[in-house]
Amino acid sequence: TRTLAVAALAATIGYVLFAAHPDVKTASDVVLPGTPTSGSQKAPPDYDVRTIDGRTIKLSDYRGKIVVVDFWATWCPPCQKETPQLARIARDHQARGVEVVGMHIDDRGRSTPEAIRKFIGDYGINYTVGMATDQMFIDYLGTVDDTIPQTPVFDRQGRAILHISGYDSSHARQLDQAVKRAVGGS
């Protein structure tokens, strides 16, 4: 019975970490850095984000664009499922001012730079991949839900219009719809 209890606990932990959580918000208090705020909105600090290719970016660099920010990791099955859609969005909507920015979470060395580069090649990532710190993850998403992927979508005014936690087929439809609405509302 002890083995069964350990197996059940491991299965529960695995489900919590890797299962798609149907958490979707159609708005958020978080805005892109440099966006004027009002009421309960908060703008996270404008971090200098190191990219996997050695550059430095700031999310404020994308002001005036529709921005899809994806917090992810190489070993996350829902992240692996979401990545092809993000690459398609980046490819199909770049001319309309849509930018996808992948933010690999700080997973304490579990994903080496080489593993991240391999993932980028294997999944055809055609967008910027930055390295998120724990504080950046917390500032954008809060500390309550550490599910990945976490994918907020920001309109051209820098306001979050959608925030997906986890990933499944319903999330895929909602992500496409949010990007199309933002492009159409431009």
Coordinates of C-alpha atoms in Angstrom, one line a residue:
T1 CA 0.0 0.0 0.0
R2 CA 2.9 2.3 0.6
T3 CA 4.0 1.9 -3.1
L4 CA 0.5 2.6 -4.2
A5 CA 0.3 5.8 -2.1
V6 CA 3.7 7.0 -3.5
A7 CA 2.5 6.2 -7.1
A8 CA -0.8 8.1 -6.5
L9 CA 1.1 11.1 -5.0
A10 CA 3.5 11.1 -8.0
A11 CA 0.6 10.9 -10.4
T12 CA -1.2 13.8 -8.7
I13 CA 2.0 16.0 -8.7
G14 CA 2.5 15.2 -12.4
Y15 CA -1.0 16.1 -13.3
V16 CA -0.8 19.4 -11.4
L17 CA 2.5 20.3 -13.0
F18 CA 1.8 19.1 -16.6
A19 CA -1.9 19.0 -17.2
A20 CA -3.6 21.8 -19.1
H21 CA -5.5 24.0 -16.6
P22 CA -8.6 25.6 -18.1
D23 CA -7.8 28.9 -16.6
V24 CA -8.4 31.7 -19.0
K25 CA -8.9 35.4 -18.2
T26 CA -10.2 37.8 -20.8
A27 CA -8.6 40.7 -19.1
S28 CA -5.8 41.3 -16.6
D29 CA -4.5 44.1 -14.4
V30 CA -1.0 43.7 -15.8
V31 CA 0.0 46.0 -18.6
L32 CA 3.3 46.2 -20.7
P33 CA 6.0 48.4 -19.2
G34 CA 5.6 52.0 -20.3
T35 CA 1.8 51.8 -20.6
P36 CA -0.1 54.4 -18.7
T37 CA -2.0 52.8 -15.8
S38 CA -5.3 53.5 -14.1
G39 CA -7.2 52.0 -11.2
S40 CA -6.0 48.5 -10.4
Q41 CA -3.7 48.2 -13.4
K42 CA 0.0 47.6 -12.7
A43 CA 3.0 47.9 -15.0
P44 CA 5.8 45.5 -14.1
P45 CA 9.4 46.9 -14.2
D46 CA 10.9 47.2 -17.6
Y47 CA 13.4 44.4 -17.3
D48 CA 16.5 44.1 -19.4
V49 CA 15.8 40.6 -20.7
R50 CA 18.7 38.5 -22.0
T51 CA 17.8 36.5 -25.1
I52 CA 19.1 33.1 -26.0
D53 CA 21.0 34.6 -28.9
G54 CA 22.9 37.0 -26.6
R55 CA 20.9 40.2 -27.2
T56 CA 19.0 42.2 -24.6
I57 CA 15.4 43.3 -25.1
K58 CA 12.9 45.2 -23.0
L59 CA 9.2 44.5 -23.4
S60 CA 8.6 48.2 -23.7
D61 CA 10.4 47.9 -27.0
Y62 CA 7.2 46.4 -28.4
R63 CA 4.9 49.3 -27.5
G64 CA 2.4 49.9 -30.2
K65 CA 2.4 46.3 -31.3
I66 CA 0.2 43.4 -30.3
V67 CA 2.4 41.2 -28.1
V68 CA 2.0 37.6 -27.2
V69 CA 4.3 36.8 -24.2
D70 CA 4.7 33.1 -23.5
F71 CA 6.3 31.9 -20.2
W72 CA 7.4 28.3 -20.9
A73 CA 10.1 25.6 -20.4
T74 CA 11.5 22.9 -22.7
W75 CA 10.4 20.0 -20.6
C76 CA 6.7 21.1 -20.3
P77 CA 4.3 19.0 -22.4
P78 CA 1.6 21.7 -22.7
C79 CA 4.4 24.2 -23.8
Q80 CA 5.5 21.8 -26.5
K81 CA 1.9 21.6 -27.7
E82 CA 1.5 25.4 -27.8
T83 CA 4.8 26.3 -29.5
P84 CA 3.8 25.4 -33.1
Q85 CA 0.7 27.7 -32.7
L86 CA 2.9 30.5 -31.5
A87 CA 5.3 30.1 -34.4
R88 CA 2.3 30.2 -36.8
I89 CA 0.9 33.3 -35.1
A90 CA 4.4 35.0 -35.4
R91 CA 4.7 34.0 -39.1
D92 CA 1.1 34.8 -40.2
H93 CA 0.6 38.1 -38.3
Q94 CA 4.1 39.7 -38.2
A95 CA 3.2 42.1 -41.0
R96 CA 0.2 43.2 -39.0
G97 CA 2.3 44.2 -36.0
V98 CA 2.1 41.1 -33.9
E99 CA 5.1 40.0 -32.0
V100 CA 5.5 36.8 -30.1
V101 CA 8.1 36.8 -27.3
G102 CA 8.9 33.5 -25.6
M103 CA 10.2 33.8 -22.0
H104 CA 11.9 30.6 -20.8
I105 CA 11.4 30.4 -17.1
D106 CA 14.3 30.0 -14.7
D107 CA 14.2 26.3 -14.1
R108 CA 17.4 26.1 -12.1
G109 CA 19.5 24.7 -14.9
R110 CA 17.1 21.9 -15.9
S111 CA 17.2 23.3 -19.5
T112 CA 20.7 24.2 -20.6
P113 CA 21.2 26.8 -23.3
E114 CA 21.9 24.0 -25.7
A115 CA 18.6 22.3 -24.9
I116 CA 16.8 25.5 -25.4
R117 CA 18.5 26.1 -28.8
K118 CA 17.6 22.5 -29.8
F119 CA 14.0 23.1 -28.7
I120 CA 13.9 26.3 -30.8
G121 CA 15.1 24.3 -33.9
D122 CA 13.0 21.2 -33.3
Y123 CA 9.8 23.3 -32.9
G124 CA 10.5 25.9 -35.6
I125 CA 10.5 28.9 -33.2
N126 CA 10.7 32.0 -35.4
Y127 CA 10.3 34.6 -32.6
T128 CA 12.5 36.1 -29.9
V129 CA 13.2 33.8 -26.9
G130 CA 14.2 35.6 -23.7
M131 CA 15.3 34.2 -20.4
A132 CA 12.8 35.2 -17.6
T133 CA 13.9 35.6 -14.0
D134 CA 11.7 34.4 -11.2
Q135 CA 10.9 38.0 -10.3
M136 CA 9.8 38.8 -13.8
F137 CA 7.5 35.7 -13.8
I138 CA 6.0 36.9 -10.5
D139 CA 5.7 40.5 -11.6
Y140 CA 3.8 39.5 -14.7
L141 CA 1.7 36.6 -13.4
G142 CA 1.6 36.8 -9.6
T143 CA 2.7 34.0 -7.2
V144 CA -0.6 32.1 -7.0
D145 CA -0.5 30.1 -10.2
D146 CA 2.9 28.7 -11.3
T147 CA 1.4 26.6 -14.1
I148 CA 3.2 26.9 -17.4
P149 CA 2.7 27.9 -20.1
Q150 CA 1.3 31.2 -19.1
T151 CA 0.4 33.3 -22.1
P152 CA -0.8 36.9 -21.8
V153 CA -1.8 38.7 -25.0
F154 CA -1.4 42.5 -25.0
D155 CA -3.2 44.9 -27.4
R156 CA -1.5 47.8 -29.1
Q157 CA -2.2 50.0 -26.1
G158 CA -0.3 47.6 -23.9
R159 CA -3.3 46.2 -22.0
A160 CA -3.7 42.5 -21.4
I161 CA -6.7 41.3 -23.4
L162 CA -6.3 37.6 -22.7
H163 CA -4.3 35.5 -20.3
I164 CA -4.1 31.7 -20.7
S165 CA -2.8 29.5 -18.0
G166 CA -1.9 26.0 -19.3
Y167 CA -2.8 24.9 -22.9
D168 CA -5.4 22.7 -24.6
S169 CA -7.5 22.9 -27.7
S170 CA -9.9 25.4 -26.2
H171 CA -7.0 27.6 -25.4
A172 CA -5.7 27.4 -29.0
R173 CA -9.0 28.7 -30.3
Q174 CA -9.1 31.5 -27.7
L175 CA -5.5 32.6 -28.5
D176 CA -6.2 32.7 -32.2
Q177 CA -9.4 34.7 -31.6
A178 CA -7.7 37.2 -29.3
V179 CA -4.9 37.9 -31.8
K180 CA -7.5 38.3 -34.6
R181 CA -9.6 40.7 -32.5
A182 CA -6.5 42.7 -31.6
V183 CA -5.4 42.9 -35.2
G184 CA -8.9 43.8 -36.4
G185 CA -9.3 46.5 -33.7
S186 CA -6.0 48.2 -34.8

